Amino acid sequence: MNSSKNFSTVDGVRAVELYYRPVRRIKSGTPAFYQSQMRLNSPLIGTMLPDFYRTTAENSDQCVELFKLGMVQLLRSMKAFEEKGTLPRHISIYMPVRYLKDENSAVDISGMCKRFETDPDNICFEVSSDILFENDGTASAILSSLSAEGFHFMLSDFGIAGSPVFSIAEFPIDYVILDKSVCLLAGKNERQNICIKSLVGLASQLGAEVIVPYADKERSAVFSELGCLYTADGDFMSSRYAFRRKSEK
């Protein structure tokens, strides 16, 4: 992958583009907030989804530059959504753990939001379960600082094999997205349900609300009984289609 400077625009095409999908309440089906997904557009390769580029990008500071480009696009879009009356309660954006190794990152984010006059309460940063391995206190301190300003945090892949789930207690997490491997076990038998309910209970007792990454109507009922509140299983859409009607705040 080339230098991230090449990802601002390529031949007039916006190379970093955010797509969105609603995170819905299981019981009512209404949108609670929106999750974004960053895609890269390359004239040579085409559109690249996170599964294609993220691992490579996170091996260097390229992931930080991409995050900053995504943040600027998100803040500009939120300004437009607000003017149209379609700004939801929160919109999430993926934040690489590598960015949290910089002690100035909290100041940088605050500065960007002030520049665009964006309310921190409208932004939710999605962080991967890799953050649970960060034990030097830096990432935890940065998240706590941003949380105090009103920003929100969503932990993805919660319960993935090998992840130190109890480390979630060190971070101010508002939402967790269960790992897909956990979801596949739901409803199989009572013992599996007990394990999932315990995992959901751990997050809930620490103040985090639980999201299921995918579920049909039947399985949604099972997850609701296990304590999950939301599903995020729709397709990601461009902002043109995702925010056509006023979202619930």
Coordinates of C-alpha atoms in Angstrom, one line a residue:
M1 CA 0.0 0.0 0.0
N2 CA 1.3 3.4 -0.9
S3 CA 1.7 6.4 1.4
S4 CA -1.6 7.4 3.1
K5 CA -1.2 10.9 1.5
N6 CA -2.4 9.3 -1.7
F7 CA -5.7 8.4 0.0
S8 CA -7.2 11.9 0.2
T9 CA -8.3 12.0 -3.4
V10 CA -7.2 9.9 -6.4
D11 CA -7.9 11.3 -9.9
G12 CA -10.7 13.4 -8.5
V13 CA -12.3 10.4 -6.7
R14 CA -12.8 10.6 -2.9
A15 CA -10.6 7.7 -1.9
V16 CA -11.7 7.5 1.8
E17 CA -15.5 7.1 1.9
L18 CA -17.8 6.4 4.8
Y19 CA -20.8 4.1 4.6
Y20 CA -23.4 3.8 7.3
R21 CA -26.0 1.4 8.8
P22 CA -28.4 1.7 11.7
V23 CA -27.9 0.0 15.0
R24 CA -31.4 -0.9 15.9
R25 CA -33.2 -1.6 19.2
I26 CA -34.1 -5.3 19.2
K27 CA -37.5 -4.9 20.8
S28 CA -38.8 -2.0 18.7
G29 CA -36.7 -2.2 15.5
T30 CA -36.1 1.6 15.6
P31 CA -32.6 3.1 15.0
A32 CA -30.7 4.0 18.2
F33 CA -27.6 5.4 16.4
Y34 CA -25.5 4.7 13.3
Q35 CA -22.3 2.7 12.7
S36 CA -20.0 3.8 9.9
Q37 CA -17.6 1.7 7.8
M38 CA -14.6 3.2 6.0
R39 CA -13.9 2.1 2.4
L40 CA -11.0 2.9 0.2
N41 CA -11.5 3.6 -3.5
S42 CA -8.5 2.8 -5.7
P43 CA -8.5 3.4 -9.5
L44 CA -6.4 0.2 -9.9
I45 CA -8.0 -2.2 -7.4
G46 CA -11.5 -0.7 -6.9
T47 CA -13.3 -0.4 -3.6
M48 CA -11.6 -2.0 -0.6
L49 CA -13.5 -3.0 2.5
P50 CA -11.9 -3.0 6.0
D51 CA -11.2 -6.7 5.9
F52 CA -9.0 -6.1 2.8
Y53 CA -6.9 -3.2 4.0
R54 CA -7.1 -2.8 7.7
T55 CA -4.6 -5.4 8.9
T56 CA -1.9 -4.0 6.5
A57 CA -2.6 -0.4 7.4
E58 CA -2.4 -1.1 11.1
N59 CA 1.1 -2.4 10.8
S60 CA 2.2 1.2 10.3
D61 CA 1.1 4.8 11.0
Q62 CA -0.9 4.6 7.8
C63 CA -3.9 3.6 9.8
V64 CA -3.6 6.8 11.8
E65 CA -3.6 8.9 8.7
L66 CA -6.6 7.1 7.3
F67 CA -8.4 7.6 10.6
K68 CA -7.7 11.3 10.5
L69 CA -9.0 11.5 6.9
G70 CA -12.1 9.6 7.9
M71 CA -12.7 11.9 10.9
V72 CA -12.6 15.0 8.7
Q73 CA -15.1 13.4 6.4
L74 CA -17.4 12.3 9.3
L75 CA -17.3 15.8 10.8
R76 CA -18.2 17.5 7.5
S77 CA -21.0 15.0 6.9
M78 CA -22.4 15.5 10.4
K79 CA -22.5 19.2 9.8
A80 CA -24.5 18.5 6.6
F81 CA -26.8 16.0 8.5
E82 CA -27.4 18.6 11.2
E83 CA -28.4 21.2 8.7
K84 CA -30.9 18.8 7.0
G85 CA -32.3 17.7 10.4
T86 CA -31.1 14.1 9.9
L87 CA -28.3 13.9 12.5
P88 CA -28.8 10.8 14.7
R89 CA -27.9 10.5 18.4
H90 CA -24.4 9.0 17.6
I91 CA -22.4 8.1 14.6
S92 CA -19.5 5.7 15.1
I93 CA -16.2 5.7 13.4
Y94 CA -13.4 3.1 13.7
M95 CA -10.4 4.3 15.7
P96 CA -7.2 2.2 15.4
V97 CA -5.6 1.2 18.6
R98 CA -2.3 2.5 17.3
Y99 CA -3.7 6.0 17.4
L100 CA -4.2 5.6 21.1
K101 CA -0.4 5.2 21.6
D102 CA 0.0 8.9 21.0
E103 CA -0.6 10.9 24.2
N104 CA -1.7 13.9 22.1
S105 CA -4.5 12.1 20.4
A106 CA -7.2 13.3 22.8
V107 CA -6.1 16.9 22.2
D108 CA -6.1 16.4 18.4
I109 CA -9.7 14.9 18.4
S110 CA -11.0 17.7 20.7
G111 CA -9.4 20.2 18.3
M112 CA -11.0 18.7 15.2
C113 CA -14.5 18.7 16.8
K114 CA -14.2 22.3 18.0
R115 CA -13.1 23.3 14.5
F116 CA -16.2 21.8 13.0
E117 CA -18.4 22.8 16.0
T118 CA -19.4 19.2 16.6
D119 CA -21.0 18.0 19.9
P120 CA -18.8 15.2 21.3
D121 CA -22.0 13.4 22.4
N122 CA -22.8 12.7 18.7
I123 CA -19.6 10.7 18.1
C124 CA -18.9 7.1 19.1
F125 CA -15.4 5.7 18.5
E126 CA -15.3 2.0 17.6
V127 CA -12.2 0.2 18.9
S128 CA -11.3 -3.4 18.3
S129 CA -10.8 -6.0 21.1
D130 CA -7.0 -5.5 20.6
I131 CA -7.3 -2.6 23.0
L132 CA -7.9 -5.1 25.8
F133 CA -4.2 -6.1 25.4
E134 CA -3.0 -2.5 26.1
N135 CA -2.0 -2.6 29.7
D136 CA 0.4 0.3 30.1
G137 CA -2.4 2.7 30.9
T138 CA -1.9 5.1 28.0
A139 CA -4.9 4.0 25.9
S140 CA -7.1 3.8 29.0
A141 CA -6.1 7.3 30.1
I142 CA -6.9 8.7 26.6
L143 CA -10.3 7.1 26.4
S144 CA -11.1 8.3 29.9
S145 CA -10.1 11.8 29.0
L146 CA -12.3 11.7 25.8
S147 CA -15.2 10.1 27.7
A148 CA -15.1 13.0 30.2
E149 CA -15.6 15.4 27.3
G150 CA -18.7 13.5 26.2
F151 CA -17.4 11.1 23.5
H152 CA -18.7 7.5 23.4
F153 CA -16.9 4.2 22.8
M154 CA -17.9 0.9 21.2
L155 CA -15.8 -2.2 21.6
S156 CA -16.1 -4.7 18.7
D157 CA -15.5 -8.5 18.6
F158 CA -16.2 -8.7 22.4
G159 CA -15.7 -12.3 23.5
I160 CA -13.4 -13.3 20.6
A161 CA -11.2 -16.3 21.5
G162 CA -8.0 -15.4 23.3
S163 CA -9.2 -11.9 24.2
P164 CA -8.8 -10.9 27.9
V165 CA -12.4 -9.9 28.4
F166 CA -12.0 -8.9 32.0
S167 CA -9.7 -6.1 30.8
I168 CA -12.8 -4.2 29.7
A169 CA -13.1 -2.9 33.2
E170 CA -10.1 -0.7 32.5
F171 CA -11.8 1.2 29.7
P172 CA -14.9 3.5 29.6
I173 CA -16.9 1.5 27.1
D174 CA -20.5 2.5 26.3
Y175 CA -21.3 -0.3 23.8
V176 CA -19.9 -3.7 23.0
I177 CA -20.5 -5.7 19.7
L178 CA -20.4 -9.4 20.4
D179 CA -18.0 -11.4 18.3
K180 CA -19.7 -13.5 15.6
S181 CA -18.3 -16.7 17.1
V182 CA -20.2 -15.9 20.3
C183 CA -23.4 -15.2 18.4
L184 CA -23.3 -18.6 16.6
L185 CA -23.6 -20.3 19.9
A186 CA -26.8 -18.5 21.0
G187 CA -29.8 -20.8 21.3
K188 CA -27.9 -24.0 20.7
N189 CA -28.4 -25.3 24.2
E190 CA -29.0 -24.0 27.7
R191 CA -25.3 -24.2 28.7
Q192 CA -24.2 -22.1 25.8
N193 CA -26.9 -19.6 26.6
I194 CA -25.7 -19.4 30.2
C195 CA -22.1 -18.6 29.0
I196 CA -23.4 -15.9 26.7
K197 CA -25.6 -14.4 29.4
S198 CA -22.6 -14.2 31.7
L199 CA -20.6 -12.4 29.0
V200 CA -23.5 -10.0 28.4
G201 CA -23.9 -9.5 32.1
L202 CA -20.2 -8.6 32.6
A203 CA -20.5 -5.9 30.0
S204 CA -23.8 -4.6 31.4
Q205 CA -22.6 -4.4 34.9
L206 CA -19.7 -2.3 33.7
G207 CA -22.2 0.1 32.1
A208 CA -21.9 -1.1 28.5
E209 CA -24.9 -1.9 26.3
V210 CA -24.7 -5.0 24.1
I211 CA -25.1 -5.1 20.3
V212 CA -25.5 -8.3 18.2
P213 CA -23.7 -8.0 14.8
Y214 CA -26.4 -10.0 13.0
A215 CA -29.6 -11.8 13.9
D216 CA -32.8 -12.9 12.3
K217 CA -36.2 -12.4 14.0
E218 CA -36.1 -15.7 15.8
R219 CA -32.5 -15.3 17.1
S220 CA -33.2 -11.7 18.0
A221 CA -35.7 -12.9 20.5
V222 CA -33.1 -15.2 22.0
F223 CA -30.5 -12.4 22.2
S224 CA -33.1 -10.2 23.8
E225 CA -33.7 -12.8 26.5
L226 CA -30.0 -13.0 27.1
G227 CA -29.8 -9.3 27.8
C228 CA -28.7 -7.8 24.4
L229 CA -30.4 -4.5 23.4
Y230 CA -29.4 -3.8 19.8
T231 CA -28.7 -5.4 16.5
A232 CA -26.4 -4.1 13.7
D233 CA -27.1 -6.4 10.8
G234 CA -28.1 -4.3 7.8
D235 CA -26.1 -3.4 4.8
F236 CA -23.8 -0.3 4.9
M237 CA -25.1 2.4 2.7
S238 CA -23.8 5.8 1.4
S239 CA -25.0 8.8 3.4
R240 CA -27.3 9.7 0.4
Y241 CA -29.5 6.7 1.3
A242 CA -28.7 6.1 5.0
F243 CA -30.0 9.5 6.1
R244 CA -32.9 10.2 3.7
R245 CA -35.4 10.4 6.6
K246 CA -35.0 12.0 10.0
S247 CA -33.3 9.6 12.4
E248 CA -34.4 9.0 15.9
K249 CA -32.3 10.8 18.5

